[in-house]
Amino acid sequence: MTTTDDTAVETSVDTTTDIAARKAALRNRLKDKRGSNEAPARAGTAFSIAELREHQPAFRGLEAGHRACQGCGEALGARLVAESAGPDVILTNATGCLEIFTSPWPQSAWRVPWIHSLFENSAAIAAGVEAAMKHLGKSTKVIAQGGDGGTFDIGFQALSGMLERMHNVLYVCYDNEAYMNTGVQRSGSTPHAAATTTSPAGLERMGKRHLKKDLLSIIAAHHIPYAASASVAYPVDLRRKVRRAMEVEGPTFLQVHCPCPLGWGHESSVTVEVARLAVQTGLFPLVEFERGEVAGVMPLRNPKPVTDYLKLQNRFRHLFSNDPRAREEREHLQALADHTIEKFNLRGEEADPLDSEGADTVRRGGLVA
Amino acid sequence: MLSALEGSQALAQAVGLCRPGVVAAYPITPQTHIVENISKLVADGRLRCELVSVESEFSAASVALGAAASGVRAYTASSSQGILLMAEVLYNISGMRIPMVMTCANRAVGAPLNIWNDQQDSMAVRDSGWIQLYCADNQEAVDTTIQAFRIAERTEVPVMVCVDGFVLTHTLEPIDLPTQEQVDRFLPPYHFSRALDSRNPLSLGTCVDPSFFTEARHSQHQAVLRATTEIMAADRDYAGIIGRSGGGLLSVVGPAEADVAILALGSVCSTVQESMQLFPQDRPVKLIKLRAYRPFPMAALREVLQGVRDLVVLERAIAPGSGGIVGMEVRSLATTLTQLPRIHNYAVGLGGRDVPIEIYPRLVEAITRADEPAWFEIFDLEPEKLPVEDR
Ligand SMILES: Cc1ncc(C[n+]2csc(CCOP(=O)(O)OP(=O)(O)O)c2C)c(N)n1
Ligand code: SF4
Ligand SMILES: [Mg+2]
């Protein structure tokens, strides 16, 4: 459980959308507390806490103080999505970790209207909300949220229907590659060879026998205006993709790769590193589709070997045993990554194929070796 | 003004008169004509609403939930397999106290596959927290549908209007549709106090732990019980404006002091009623048309059951391994009467078997002949069709 000095907000709170007023209130609170306008600077940092606060996004759709595990990638992903989407939204949420850790009644960590109904109908609820907005003549954007189980598997039909009917909904899948809320069971999104509680490694098995479903291609085959993958390790890229999707009038889809320290078996301090390696190895490519065609990829100048990624996580620990099948599966995963790199032409040396606002930033930030 | 309308067509027009903002549509026999007719109203520009043609009944109920939670009047309709597919959503809608209306065009549930009428589908979800109103004819179905929106919106409890498939949905009857002006007077614009709105962000459908779940269920139970008042009030106000009752919680046909009573739900009431006219019997008998099954109108039932010596409870569904569904509830209520009637519990017309027009004299004969009242029997069983060991 995360501990922060913020407490979750009451279920029904009025959001102060006036940014200036909010900042002024914050300054006053700090002043009251410390008797001065300036908070003492933290040792070793150039910024005061107050300054840091000032630099934080003015609007936070998902507040701190929720009950996610430390280092939860899904919490980070949802915070980034909610803050980039802004206040004029209505969110739906499938059952799963995000829903549970943000809404223990009578508290809620959401500062935007939010509704949870069931595990498999987030997209259909969103379709209903959107139809209502249309009827009311409101422009409020609807965002449907679900985990990979709620998206790849049980909620897939409702999602496909929503996309086919062209509802003006952004669907965000927080992909942590298993049913985490029920204790790490395999889903259609679990990568090949990963161990979960229902795909354990043992004498007869090297973890999950099947491949990770290529959901993004299936979504893209609906020929919706925009579908993309993103990662919590690349927040600028993620924010850009959210904003881009928000601008589209019609269905859009984002698959956000979100490590789960509990389910993946890695330190909660390395969530971002693990997420970044998934991208850098080619196992989780960051791509954008427009109307079914690839419209942009984040290039990998120097792909890392998949073992760099695998070895950080307990779910792949059996792949490092002496069993000859372990090497085989490692090679299999490397081949899958190589295939993905080829398929999306990730290794391009030339200029980025298309839009690259986020990609550029990210590359400067560290992707290019 | 009377017009000859197919039940489904009349229902579609009744829904249209209620000005829904979102209608979710998915086909299933015998419900299909309802959403088809609504689609036509929309296509012809006679109804301004978002028609969402979903990919399953699960999504039909979910779309309606999302719309109603966003402050727009919402409606859908289904039958049988569709009702069971949406069962999880039905519990969710009522648990979240979302007001909406759904028509259940009653049909048997497979297997064996059967598209014809009984009431197994709505009985299967009788404990889902929805108000259930059963209609004896198409005029009642029209009036009940319009009333249902007001009942749902005042109580924040969803309403299922149960209309027998084919028998009502596909039958032409002279129907008096109220005017738009009358319906507007009866039914104010939809307002939902907890609507999803970015200017007033609320979280709906949060996780409630054991410290409050019990209380949430208690409130829900009380709300459905209290709905009896709203059902009566809606019927009274409707009669005031439109000049006709929809059937209250229940209604009685025949002499009030009769010590033989037949209790039934839905269109079989109309069949029995006609049978009573055609085949009058010596013994005075009254027919209790139970319109509200949820909430179970205990006080009203107790009143009409007082002094009854023989009570026939007719079922259009069955609880295998137990017997009658309505019968069991009536039986438990009857234990609170000063004089316990002999209760004869029969299922009739399962999977569309015709309820014959001679039903009334046959029932009277059966209960007169019986030494012991039937705990539960399928009245129109044809045992000769069965292997000996199953008879
Ligand atoms: C119909 C139904 N089946 C099963 C469950 C149990 N369940 C709740 S959350 C969940 C797993 C969620 O997994 P995912 O969608 O990947 O989200 P995560 O918790 O991993 O974020 C399951 C199986 C349920 N709530 N409803
Ligand atoms: S189990 Fe995983 S997804 Fe769930 S809250 Fe913990 S870290 Fe996040
Ligand atoms: Mg998951």
PDB file of N, CA and C and ligand atoms in Angstrom, chain A residues 74 95-98 119-120 146-151 154 174 176 178-182 185 187, chain B residues 88, ligand 1:
ATOM      1  N   GLU A  74      -0.125   0.625 -13.094  1.00  0.00           N
ATOM      2  CA  GLU A  74      -1.483   0.981 -13.499  1.00  0.00           C
ATOM      3  C   GLU A  74      -1.911   2.313 -12.877  1.00  0.00           C
ATOM      4  N   THR A  95     -14.221  -3.644 -13.664  1.00  0.00           N
ATOM      5  CA  THR A  95     -13.735  -4.208 -12.408  1.00  0.00           C
ATOM      6  C   THR A  95     -12.263  -4.600 -12.574  1.00  0.00           C
ATOM      7  N   GLY A  96     -11.491  -4.403 -11.535  1.00  0.00           N
ATOM      8  CA  GLY A  96     -10.069  -4.720 -11.605  1.00  0.00           C
ATOM      9  C   GLY A  96      -9.328  -3.889 -10.581  1.00  0.00           C
ATOM     10  N   CYS A  97      -8.018  -4.015 -10.572  1.00  0.00           N
ATOM     11  CA  CYS A  97      -7.224  -3.310  -9.568  1.00  0.00           C
ATOM     12  C   CYS A  97      -7.526  -1.811  -9.525  1.00  0.00           C
ATOM     13  N   LEU A  98      -7.529  -1.170 -10.701  1.00  0.00           N
ATOM     14  CA  LEU A  98      -7.716   0.287 -10.735  1.00  0.00           C
ATOM     15  C   LEU A  98      -9.025   0.685 -10.064  1.00  0.00           C
ATOM     16  N   PHE A 119     -17.256  -6.105 -14.800  1.00  0.00           N
ATOM     17  CA  PHE A 119     -15.942  -6.461 -15.329  1.00  0.00           C
ATOM     18  C   PHE A 119     -15.910  -6.330 -16.855  1.00  0.00           C
ATOM     19  N   GLU A 120     -17.016  -6.741 -17.517  1.00  0.00           N
ATOM     20  CA  GLU A 120     -16.971  -6.907 -18.961  1.00  0.00           C
ATOM     21  C   GLU A 120     -17.720  -5.856 -19.745  1.00  0.00           C
ATOM     22  N   GLY A 146     -10.157  -0.125 -18.636  1.00  0.00           N
ATOM     23  CA  GLY A 146     -10.223  -1.527 -18.235  1.00  0.00           C
ATOM     24  C   GLY A 146      -8.829  -2.109 -18.166  1.00  0.00           C
ATOM     25  N   GLY A 147      -8.696  -3.162 -17.418  1.00  0.00           N
ATOM     26  CA  GLY A 147      -7.430  -3.887 -17.391  1.00  0.00           C
ATOM     27  C   GLY A 147      -7.323  -4.766 -18.627  1.00  0.00           C
ATOM     28  N   ASP A 148      -6.246  -5.521 -18.718  1.00  0.00           N
ATOM     29  CA  ASP A 148      -6.109  -6.384 -19.888  1.00  0.00           C
ATOM     30  C   ASP A 148      -7.145  -7.503 -19.867  1.00  0.00           C
ATOM     31  N   GLY A 149      -7.466  -8.029 -18.690  1.00  0.00           N
ATOM     32  CA  GLY A 149      -8.500  -9.063 -18.615  1.00  0.00           C
ATOM     33  C   GLY A 149      -9.830  -8.510 -19.086  1.00  0.00           C
ATOM     34  N   GLY A 150     -10.154  -7.307 -18.614  1.00  0.00           N
ATOM     35  CA  GLY A 150     -11.411  -6.658 -18.966  1.00  0.00           C
ATOM     36  C   GLY A 150     -11.462  -6.201 -20.406  1.00  0.00           C
ATOM     37  N   THR A 151     -10.330  -6.218 -21.087  1.00  0.00           N
ATOM     38  CA  THR A 151     -10.265  -5.701 -22.449  1.00  0.00           C
ATOM     39  C   THR A 151      -9.987  -6.804 -23.470  1.00  0.00           C
ATOM     40  N   ILE A 154     -12.707 -10.790 -21.357  1.00  0.00           N
ATOM     41  CA  ILE A 154     -14.142 -10.810 -21.042  1.00  0.00           C
ATOM     42  C   ILE A 154     -14.895  -9.592 -21.595  1.00  0.00           C
ATOM     43  N   TYR A 174      -5.325  -0.635 -19.494  1.00  0.00           N
ATOM     44  CA  TYR A 174      -4.108  -0.669 -18.677  1.00  0.00           C
ATOM     45  C   TYR A 174      -3.621  -2.109 -18.673  1.00  0.00           C
ATOM     46  N   ASN A 176      -1.436  -4.839 -17.735  1.00  0.00           N
ATOM     47  CA  ASN A 176      -0.403  -5.378 -16.836  1.00  0.00           C
ATOM     48  C   ASN A 176      -0.289  -6.893 -16.996  1.00  0.00           C
ATOM     49  N   ALA A 178      -1.995  -9.646 -16.879  1.00  0.00           N
ATOM     50  CA  ALA A 178      -2.614 -10.744 -16.112  1.00  0.00           C
ATOM     51  C   ALA A 178      -3.812 -10.189 -15.347  1.00  0.00           C
ATOM     52  N   TYR A 179      -4.607 -11.094 -14.825  1.00  0.00           N
ATOM     53  CA  TYR A 179      -5.700 -10.720 -13.914  1.00  0.00           C
ATOM     54  C   TYR A 179      -5.064 -10.463 -12.565  1.00  0.00           C
ATOM     55  N   MET A 180      -4.740  -9.205 -12.281  1.00  0.00           N
ATOM     56  CA  MET A 180      -4.015  -8.911 -11.050  1.00  0.00           C
ATOM     57  C   MET A 180      -4.945  -8.848  -9.847  1.00  0.00           C
ATOM     58  N   ASN A 181      -6.119  -8.274 -10.057  1.00  0.00           N
ATOM     59  CA  ASN A 181      -6.999  -8.049  -8.919  1.00  0.00           C
ATOM     60  C   ASN A 181      -7.406  -9.347  -8.228  1.00  0.00           C
ATOM     61  N   THR A 182      -7.437 -10.432  -8.977  1.00  0.00           N
ATOM     62  CA  THR A 182      -7.818 -11.708  -8.382  1.00  0.00           C
ATOM     63  C   THR A 182      -6.592 -12.541  -8.029  1.00  0.00           C
ATOM     64  N   GLN A 185      -3.706 -14.184 -12.356  1.00  0.00           N
ATOM     65  CA  GLN A 185      -3.999 -15.311 -13.236  1.00  0.00           C
ATOM     66  C   GLN A 185      -3.708 -14.912 -14.679  1.00  0.00           C
ATOM     67  N   SER A 187      -4.013 -14.091 -18.556  1.00  0.00           N
ATOM     68  CA  SER A 187      -5.052 -13.546 -19.422  1.00  0.00           C
ATOM     69  C   SER A 187      -4.586 -13.716 -20.855  1.00  0.00           C
TER      70      SER A 187
ATOM     71  N   GLU B  88     -26.582 -10.227 -14.905  1.00  0.00           N
ATOM     72  CA  GLU B  88     -25.562  -9.578 -14.079  1.00  0.00           C
ATOM     73  C   GLU B  88     -25.727  -8.064 -14.096  1.00  0.00           C
TER      74      GLU B  88
HETATM   75  C1  LIG C   1     -17.986 -11.702 -14.575  1.00  0.00           C
HETATM   76  C2  LIG C   1     -16.822 -11.644 -13.645  1.00  0.00           C
HETATM   77  N1  LIG C   1     -15.924 -12.633 -13.663  1.00  0.00           N
HETATM   78  C3  LIG C   1     -14.873 -12.580 -12.832  1.00  0.00           C
HETATM   79  C4  LIG C   1     -14.696 -11.538 -11.975  1.00  0.00           C
HETATM   80  C5  LIG C   1     -13.540 -11.536 -11.037  1.00  0.00           C
HETATM   81  N2  LIG C   1     -12.542 -10.518 -11.380  1.00  0.00           N
HETATM   82  C6  LIG C   1     -12.582  -9.281 -10.891  1.00  0.00           C
HETATM   83  S1  LIG C   1     -11.311  -8.328 -11.361  1.00  0.00           S
HETATM   84  C7  LIG C   1     -10.637  -9.613 -12.219  1.00  0.00           C
HETATM   85  C8  LIG C   1      -9.320  -9.482 -12.881  1.00  0.00           C
HETATM   86  C9  LIG C   1      -9.082  -8.179 -13.513  1.00  0.00           C
HETATM   87  O1  LIG C   1      -7.996  -8.318 -14.376  1.00  0.00           O
HETATM   88  P1  LIG C   1      -7.641  -7.155 -15.363  1.00  0.00           P
HETATM   89  O2  LIG C   1      -8.817  -6.786 -16.182  1.00  0.00           O
HETATM   90  O3  LIG C   1      -6.415  -7.524 -16.115  1.00  0.00           O
HETATM   91  O4  LIG C   1      -7.347  -5.923 -14.399  1.00  0.00           O
HETATM   92  P2  LIG C   1      -6.176  -5.776 -13.317  1.00  0.00           P
HETATM   93  O5  LIG C   1      -6.733  -6.140 -12.010  1.00  0.00           O
HETATM   94  O6  LIG C   1      -5.069  -6.674 -13.728  1.00  0.00           O
HETATM   95  O7  LIG C   1      -5.806  -4.353 -13.399  1.00  0.00           O
HETATM   96  C10 LIG C   1     -11.431 -10.750 -12.138  1.00  0.00           C
HETATM   97  C11 LIG C   1     -11.117 -12.027 -12.770  1.00  0.00           C
HETATM   98  C12 LIG C   1     -15.680 -10.523 -11.984  1.00  0.00           C
HETATM   99  N3  LIG C   1     -15.611  -9.451 -11.178  1.00  0.00           N
HETATM  100  N4  LIG C   1     -16.708 -10.588 -12.844  1.00  0.00           N
END
